[in-house]
CSV table of N, CA and C in Angstrom, one decimal:
chain,number,residue,atom,x,y,z
A,1,TYR,N,113.6,87.7,103.5
A,1,TYR,CA,112.4,89.0,103.8
A,1,TYR,C,110.9,88.7,104.0
A,2,ALA,N,110.2,88.3,103.0
A,2,ALA,CA,109.0,88.3,102.4
A,2,ALA,C,108.6,87.2,103.9
A,3,LEU,N,109.3,86.4,104.1
A,3,LEU,CA,109.0,85.7,105.3
A,3,LEU,C,108.8,86.4,107.0
A,4,GLU,N,109.3,87.4,107.0
A,4,GLU,CA,109.9,88.8,107.6
A,4,GLU,C,108.6,89.4,108.2
A,5,GLN,N,108.4,89.8,106.7
A,5,GLN,CA,107.4,90.3,106.3
A,5,GLN,C,105.9,90.0,107.0
A,6,ARG,N,106.1,88.8,106.9
A,6,ARG,CA,104.3,88.0,106.9
A,6,ARG,C,104.4,87.4,108.5
A,7,GLU,N,105.5,87.8,108.9
A,7,GLU,CA,105.4,88.3,110.8
A,7,GLU,C,104.8,89.3,111.5
A,8,GLY,N,105.6,89.8,110.5
A,8,GLY,CA,105.1,91.5,111.1
A,8,GLY,C,103.8,91.4,110.8
A,9,VAL,N,103.4,91.4,109.8
A,9,VAL,CA,101.7,91.5,109.9
A,9,VAL,C,101.0,90.5,110.8
A,10,LYS,N,101.1,89.2,111.0
A,10,LYS,CA,100.5,88.2,111.7
A,10,LYS,C,100.7,88.9,113.6
A,11,ARG,N,101.7,89.4,114.0
A,11,ARG,CA,101.7,90.1,115.1
A,11,ARG,C,101.7,91.3,115.4
A,12,GLN,N,101.1,92.3,114.3
A,12,GLN,CA,101.1,93.6,114.8
A,12,GLN,C,102.0,94.7,114.8
A,13,SER,N,103.6,94.4,113.6
A,13,SER,CA,104.7,94.7,114.8
A,13,SER,C,105.8,95.2,113.4
A,14,LEU,N,105.6,95.9,112.6
A,14,LEU,CA,105.7,95.4,111.2
A,14,LEU,C,106.5,97.7,112.0
A,15,ALA,N,107.1,98.4,111.6
A,15,ALA,CA,107.2,99.7,111.9
A,15,ALA,C,106.6,100.6,111.8
A,16,ALA,N,106.7,102.1,112.9
A,16,ALA,CA,105.4,102.9,112.7
A,16,ALA,C,105.1,103.1,111.1
A,17,ASP,N,106.7,103.6,110.8
A,17,ASP,CA,106.1,104.5,109.7
A,17,ASP,C,105.7,103.4,108.5
A,18,ILE,N,105.5,101.6,108.3
A,18,ILE,CA,105.6,101.5,106.9
A,18,ILE,C,104.5,100.8,107.5
A,19,GLN,N,104.1,100.6,108.2
A,19,GLN,CA,102.3,100.6,108.1
A,19,GLN,C,101.2,101.5,108.6
A,20,ALA,N,102.3,103.5,108.2
A,20,ALA,CA,101.3,104.0,108.5
A,20,ALA,C,101.3,104.6,106.9
A,21,GLU,N,101.9,103.8,106.3
A,21,GLU,CA,101.5,104.0,104.4
A,21,GLU,C,101.6,102.6,104.3
A,22,LEU,N,101.4,101.6,104.7
A,22,LEU,CA,100.1,100.8,104.1
A,22,LEU,C,98.7,101.1,104.5
A,23,ASP,N,98.6,101.4,105.6
A,23,ASP,CA,97.0,102.0,106.3
A,23,ASP,C,96.9,102.8,105.2
A,24,LYS,N,97.3,103.6,104.4
A,24,LYS,CA,97.3,104.8,103.6
A,24,LYS,C,97.1,103.8,102.0
A,25,LEU,N,98.2,103.0,101.6
A,25,LEU,CA,97.6,102.5,100.5
A,25,LEU,C,96.3,101.6,100.8
A,26,LEU,N,95.9,101.2,101.7
A,26,LEU,CA,94.8,100.0,101.7
A,26,LEU,C,93.2,101.0,101.4
A,27,TRP,N,93.4,102.0,102.1
A,27,TRP,CA,92.1,102.9,102.4
A,27,TRP,C,92.0,103.9,100.7
A,28,ALA,N,93.3,103.6,100.1
A,28,ALA,CA,93.4,105.0,99.1
A,28,ALA,C,92.8,103.5,98.0
A,29,ASP,N,91.8,104.3,96.6
A,29,ASP,CA,91.1,103.8,95.5
A,29,ASP,C,91.9,104.0,94.2
A,30,LEU,N,93.2,105.2,93.9
A,30,LEU,CA,93.3,105.0,93.2
A,30,LEU,C,94.9,105.8,94.0
A,31,LEU,N,96.5,105.7,93.1
A,31,LEU,CA,97.6,105.6,93.6
A,31,LEU,C,98.4,106.6,92.7
A,32,ILE,N,98.7,107.5,92.8
A,32,ILE,CA,100.0,108.0,91.5
A,32,ILE,C,100.5,108.3,91.9
A,33,LEU,N,101.8,107.7,91.6
A,33,LEU,CA,103.4,108.1,91.1
A,33,LEU,C,103.7,109.0,90.7
A,34,ASN,N,104.9,109.5,90.7
A,34,ASN,CA,105.0,110.6,90.1
A,34,ASN,C,106.6,110.5,90.3
A,35,PHE,N,107.4,110.5,89.3
A,35,PHE,CA,108.7,110.2,89.5
A,35,PHE,C,109.8,110.4,88.1
A,36,PRO,N,110.4,111.4,88.4
A,36,PRO,CA,111.6,110.8,86.5
A,36,PRO,C,112.3,109.6,86.8
A,37,ILE,N,112.7,109.5,85.5
A,37,ILE,CA,113.0,107.6,85.1
A,37,ILE,C,114.9,108.1,85.8
A,38,TYR,N,115.0,107.7,86.3
A,38,TYR,CA,116.7,107.5,86.6
A,38,TYR,C,117.2,105.9,85.9
A,39,TRP,N,118.2,106.1,85.0
A,39,TRP,CA,118.8,105.4,85.2
A,39,TRP,C,118.0,104.1,84.3
A,40,PHE,N,117.1,104.3,83.6
A,40,PHE,CA,116.0,103.5,83.0
A,40,PHE,C,114.9,102.4,84.7
A,41,SER,N,115.1,103.3,85.2
A,41,SER,CA,114.5,102.6,86.4
A,41,SER,C,113.7,103.6,87.0
A,42,VAL,N,113.3,103.8,88.5
A,42,VAL,CA,112.5,104.5,89.3
A,42,VAL,C,114.0,104.7,90.3
A,43,PRO,N,113.6,106.4,91.2
A,43,PRO,CA,114.2,106.3,92.1
A,43,PRO,C,114.6,105.7,93.3
A,44,ALA,N,116.0,105.3,93.2
A,44,ALA,CA,115.7,104.6,94.8
A,44,ALA,C,114.8,104.8,96.0
A,45,ILE,N,114.8,106.2,95.9
A,45,ILE,CA,113.8,106.4,97.5
A,45,ILE,C,112.2,105.5,97.2
A,46,LEU,N,111.9,105.8,95.3
A,46,LEU,CA,110.7,104.8,95.6
A,46,LEU,C,110.9,103.2,95.1
A,47,LYS,N,112.2,103.0,95.2
A,47,LYS,CA,112.6,101.3,94.9
A,47,LYS,C,112.1,100.8,96.7
A,48,GLY,N,112.7,101.7,97.2
A,48,GLY,CA,113.0,100.9,98.7
A,48,GLY,C,111.2,101.4,99.7
A,49,TRP,N,110.1,102.6,98.6
A,49,TRP,CA,109.2,102.2,98.7
A,49,TRP,C,108.2,101.1,99.2
A,50,PHE,N,108.1,100.2,97.7
A,50,PHE,CA,107.8,99.4,97.8
A,50,PHE,C,108.1,98.3,98.1
A,51,ASP,N,109.3,98.0,98.9
A,51,ASP,CA,110.5,97.4,99.4
A,51,ASP,C,109.2,97.0,100.1
A,52,ARG,N,109.7,98.1,101.4
A,52,ARG,CA,108.9,98.2,103.1
A,52,ARG,C,107.6,98.6,102.6
A,53,VAL,N,107.3,98.8,102.0
A,53,VAL,CA,105.6,99.1,101.7
A,53,VAL,C,104.2,98.1,101.1
A,54,LEU,N,105.0,97.3,100.2
A,54,LEU,CA,104.1,96.7,99.5
A,54,LEU,C,104.5,95.1,100.6
A,55,VAL,N,104.5,95.0,101.4
A,55,VAL,CA,104.7,93.4,102.3
A,55,VAL,C,103.5,92.3,102.1
A,56,SER,N,104.0,91.6,101.3
A,56,SER,CA,104.1,89.9,102.1
A,56,SER,C,103.3,90.0,103.0
A,57,GLY,N,101.9,89.3,102.4
A,57,GLY,CA,100.8,88.7,103.5
A,57,GLY,C,99.7,89.9,103.3
A,58,VAL,N,99.6,90.7,102.7
A,58,VAL,CA,99.4,91.6,102.8
A,58,VAL,C,98.8,92.0,101.1
A,59,CYS,N,99.3,92.6,100.5
A,59,CYS,CA,99.6,92.7,99.3
A,59,CYS,C,100.1,91.8,97.9
A,60,TYR,N,101.0,90.8,98.6
A,60,TYR,CA,101.1,89.6,97.8
A,60,TYR,C,101.5,88.7,98.8
A,61,GLY,N,101.7,87.2,97.6
A,61,GLY,CA,102.2,86.3,98.2
A,61,GLY,C,101.1,85.1,98.7
A,62,GLY,N,101.4,83.7,98.7
A,62,GLY,CA,100.9,82.8,98.7
A,62,GLY,C,100.2,82.7,97.9
A,63,LYS,N,98.7,83.2,96.9
A,63,LYS,CA,98.2,82.6,96.1
A,63,LYS,C,97.9,84.4,95.9
A,64,ARG,N,98.2,85.4,96.4
A,64,ARG,CA,98.0,87.3,96.1
A,64,ARG,C,98.6,87.4,95.3
A,65,PHE,N,98.4,87.7,94.1
A,65,PHE,CA,99.2,88.1,93.0
A,65,PHE,C,98.1,88.1,91.3
A,66,TYR,N,98.6,89.4,90.8
A,66,TYR,CA,98.3,89.8,89.8
A,66,TYR,C,96.1,90.1,90.4
A,67,ASP,N,95.9,89.5,89.5
A,67,ASP,CA,94.4,89.5,90.1
A,67,ASP,C,93.6,88.9,90.7
A,68,GLN,N,94.6,88.0,91.2
A,68,GLN,CA,93.6,87.6,93.4
A,68,GLN,C,95.4,88.7,94.1
A,69,GLY,N,95.8,89.7,93.3
A,69,GLY,CA,96.8,90.4,94.6
A,69,GLY,C,95.9,91.3,95.6
A,70,GLY,N,96.4,91.2,96.3
A,70,GLY,CA,96.2,92.1,98.0
A,70,GLY,C,96.0,93.9,97.6
A,71,LEU,N,96.0,94.0,97.0
A,71,LEU,CA,95.2,95.4,96.3
A,71,LEU,C,94.3,95.2,94.6
A,72,ALA,N,93.8,94.1,94.6
A,72,ALA,CA,92.6,94.1,93.2
A,72,ALA,C,91.5,95.0,93.5
A,73,GLY,N,91.4,96.1,92.8
A,73,GLY,CA,89.7,96.6,92.7
A,73,GLY,C,90.6,98.1,93.3
A,74,LYS,N,92.2,98.5,93.5
A,74,LYS,CA,92.7,99.6,93.7
A,74,LYS,C,93.2,100.1,91.9
A,75,LYS,N,93.8,101.3,91.7
A,75,LYS,CA,94.3,101.4,90.5
A,75,LYS,C,95.4,102.2,90.8
A,76,ALA,N,96.2,101.9,89.7
A,76,ALA,CA,97.6,102.9,89.3
A,76,ALA,C,98.2,103.7,88.7
A,77,LEU,N,98.1,105.0,88.9
A,77,LEU,CA,98.6,105.6,87.4
A,77,LEU,C,100.4,106.2,87.9
A,78,VAL,N,100.8,105.8,86.4
A,78,VAL,CA,102.3,106.2,87.0
A,78,VAL,C,102.1,107.6,85.9
A,79,SER,N,102.5,108.5,86.8
A,79,SER,CA,103.3,109.6,85.8
A,79,SER,C,105.0,110.1,85.7
A,80,LEU,N,105.4,109.7,84.9
A,80,LEU,CA,106.8,110.1,84.7
A,80,LEU,C,107.7,111.2,84.4
A,81,THR,N,108.5,111.4,83.8
A,81,THR,CA,109.5,112.3,83.2
A,81,THR,C,110.4,112.3,83.0
A,82,LEU,N,111.1,112.4,81.4
A,82,LEU,CA,112.1,111.8,80.9
A,82,LEU,C,113.0,112.9,80.9
A,83,GLY,N,114.3,113.0,80.7
A,83,GLY,CA,114.7,113.7,79.9
A,83,GLY,C,115.4,113.9,78.3
A,84,GLY,N,115.1,112.6,77.8
A,84,GLY,CA,115.3,112.2,76.1
A,84,GLY,C,113.8,112.5,75.4
A,85,ARG,N,114.3,112.8,74.2
A,85,ARG,CA,112.3,113.3,73.3
A,85,ARG,C,112.1,111.8,72.8
A,86,GLN,N,111.0,112.2,72.9
A,86,GLN,CA,109.8,111.0,72.4
A,86,GLN,C,110.5,110.0,71.0
A,87,HIS,N,111.1,110.4,70.2
A,87,HIS,CA,111.5,110.0,68.8
A,87,HIS,C,112.7,109.0,69.5
A,88,MET,N,113.3,109.3,70.6
A,88,MET,CA,114.6,108.3,71.2
A,88,MET,C,114.3,107.4,71.7
A,89,PHE,N,112.7,106.7,72.2
A,89,PHE,CA,112.3,105.9,72.5
A,89,PHE,C,111.0,104.8,72.1
A,90,GLY,N,111.4,103.6,71.4
A,90,GLY,CA,110.5,102.9,70.5
A,90,GLY,C,111.0,101.9,70.1
A,91,GLU,N,110.3,101.2,69.1
A,91,GLU,CA,110.9,99.6,68.3
A,91,GLU,C,112.5,100.4,67.2
A,92,GLY,N,113.8,100.1,67.2
A,92,GLY,CA,114.1,100.6,66.4
A,92,GLY,C,115.3,101.9,67.2
A,93,ALA,N,114.7,102.9,68.3
A,93,ALA,CA,114.9,104.1,68.6
A,93,ALA,C,116.4,103.3,69.5
A,94,ILE,N,117.2,104.1,69.6
A,94,ILE,CA,118.6,104.3,70.2
A,94,ILE,C,118.1,104.1,71.9
A,95,HIS,N,117.1,104.6,73.0
A,95,HIS,CA,116.9,103.4,73.8
A,95,HIS,C,115.6,102.8,74.1
A,96,GLY,N,115.3,102.2,73.3
A,96,GLY,CA,114.4,101.0,72.7
A,96,GLY,C,113.3,101.9,73.0
A,97,PRO,N,111.7,100.1,73.2
A,97,PRO,CA,110.5,101.1,73.7
A,97,PRO,C,110.3,101.1,75.4
A,98,LEU,N,110.0,102.6,75.2
A,98,LEU,CA,109.8,102.7,76.6
A,98,LEU,C,109.0,101.7,77.6
A,99,GLU,N,108.2,100.7,76.9
A,99,GLU,CA,107.6,100.0,77.7
A,99,GLU,C,108.3,98.9,77.9
A,100,ASP,N,109.2,98.8,77.2
A,100,ASP,CA,110.2,97.8,78.1
A,100,ASP,C,110.5,98.0,78.9
A,101,MET,N,111.2,99.5,79.4
A,101,MET,CA,111.6,100.3,80.4
A,101,MET,C,110.8,99.7,81.8
A,102,LEU,N,109.4,100.4,81.6
A,102,LEU,CA,108.4,100.3,82.3
A,102,LEU,C,107.1,99.3,82.7
A,103,ARG,N,108.0,98.4,82.1
A,103,ARG,CA,107.3,96.6,82.6
A,103,ARG,C,107.3,96.4,84.0
A,104,PRO,N,108.8,96.3,84.5
A,104,PRO,CA,108.9,95.7,85.9
A,104,PRO,C,108.4,96.9,86.7
A,105,ILE,N,107.8,97.7,86.6
A,105,ILE,CA,106.9,98.7,87.5
A,105,ILE,C,105.3,98.5,87.1
A,106,LEU,N,105.3,98.8,85.9
A,106,LEU,CA,103.9,98.4,85.9
A,106,LEU,C,103.4,96.6,85.9
A,107,ARG,N,104.0,96.1,85.6
A,107,ARG,CA,103.6,94.9,85.2
A,107,ARG,C,104.5,94.0,86.4
A,108,GLY,N,105.4,93.8,86.6
A,108,GLY,CA,106.2,93.3,88.1
A,108,GLY,C,105.9,93.8,89.5
A,109,THR,N,105.4,95.3,89.5
A,109,THR,CA,105.1,96.0,90.5
A,109,THR,C,103.3,95.7,90.8
A,110,LEU,N,103.1,96.6,89.7
A,110,LEU,CA,102.0,97.3,90.6
A,110,LEU,C,101.1,96.5,90.1
A,111,ALA,N,101.0,95.9,88.7
A,111,ALA,CA,100.0,94.7,88.6
A,111,ALA,C,100.0,93.2,89.3
A,112,TYR,N,101.3,93.5,89.4
A,112,TYR,CA,102.1,92.2,90.9
A,112,TYR,C,100.9,92.0,91.5
A,113,VAL,N,100.7,92.9,92.6
A,113,VAL,CA,99.8,93.1,93.9
A,113,VAL,C,98.7,93.5,93.7
A,114,GLY,N,97.7,93.2,91.8
A,114,GLY,CA,96.6,93.6,92.0
A,114,GLY,C,96.0,94.9,91.3
A,115,MET,N,96.7,95.5,91.8
A,115,MET,CA,96.4,96.7,90.9
A,115,MET,C,95.9,97.3,89.3
A,116,GLN,N,95.0,97.7,88.9
A,116,GLN,CA,94.1,97.8,87.5
A,116,GLN,C,95.6,98.8,87.2
A,117,VAL,N,96.6,98.5,86.2
A,117,VAL,CA,97.7,99.7,86.0
A,117,VAL,C,96.7,100.4,85.2
A,118,LEU,N,96.4,101.2,84.7
A,118,LEU,CA,96.4,103.3,83.9
A,118,LEU,C,97.6,102.9,83.3
A,119,GLU,N,96.7,103.7,82.0
A,119,GLU,CA,98.1,104.1,80.8
A,119,GLU,C,99.2,105.5,81.7
A,120,PRO,N,100.3,105.2,81.7
A,120,PRO,CA,100.8,106.1,82.4
A,120,PRO,C,101.4,107.4,81.1
A,121,PHE,N,101.6,108.4,82.4
A,121,PHE,CA,101.4,110.0,81.6
A,121,PHE,C,103.0,110.2,81.0
A,122,VAL,N,103.8,110.9,80.0
A,122,VAL,CA,105.2,110.8,80.4
A,122,VAL,C,104.4,112.3,79.2
A,123,ALA,N,106.2,112.8,81.1
A,123,ALA,CA,106.3,114.1,80.4
A,123,ALA,C,107.6,113.9,79.3
A,124,TRP,N,107.9,114.1,78.1
A,124,TRP,CA,109.3,114.0,77.1
A,124,TRP,C,110.1,115.8,77.7
A,125,HIS,N,111.3,114.7,77.6
A,125,HIS,CA,112.1,116.2,77.2
A,125,HIS,C,112.3,117.5,78.2
A,126,VAL,N,112.2,117.0,79.8
A,126,VAL,CA,110.8,118.0,80.7
A,126,VAL,C,112.2,118.9,80.8
A,127,PRO,N,114.1,118.8,81.1
A,127,PRO,CA,115.3,119.6,81.4
A,127,PRO,C,114.6,120.5,80.4
A,128,TYR,N,114.5,120.3,79.5
A,128,TYR,CA,115.1,121.3,78.5
A,128,TYR,C,113.8,122.1,77.5
A,129,ILE,N,113.0,121.6,77.7
A,129,ILE,CA,111.3,122.4,77.4
A,129,ILE,C,111.4,123.8,77.9
A,130,SER,N,110.5,124.6,77.0
A,130,SER,CA,110.4,125.9,77.5
A,130,SER,C,108.9,126.1,78.6
A,131,GLU,N,109.0,127.4,79.8
A,131,GLU,CA,108.2,127.6,80.4
A,131,GLU,C,106.7,127.4,80.1
A,132,GLU,N,106.9,127.6,78.7
A,132,GLU,CA,105.1,127.5,78.5
A,132,GLU,C,104.6,126.1,77.9
A,133,ALA,N,105.6,125.0,76.9
A,133,ALA,CA,105.8,123.9,77.1
A,133,ALA,C,105.6,123.1,78.5
């Protein structure tokens, strides 16, 4: 898949929708991802966006990763919602540390392609809080 992406970049033959998203990403200084946690991960549609838009040959590949990634100089902010309460996450808590759950996206995806990952914003227990909260 990565080799096909590289060929698509080289030939300028990426699908139009993917190229449009990639162009927006390359233009932006800050990427904000806002999503609910589903089954300890991102929703499938967001995972699909990562798989399709973070193309090899532009965002990563060869020696392009982490501080040398293709998106170096850009920032990423993850804003997420959870159904669980804050006390349910952490060392010894039922779900374990939230950081462990977020590592694949923060480190393995966003930092891997070179982005400076900002401290995530977490909205706890969202389906159950009052309108005022």
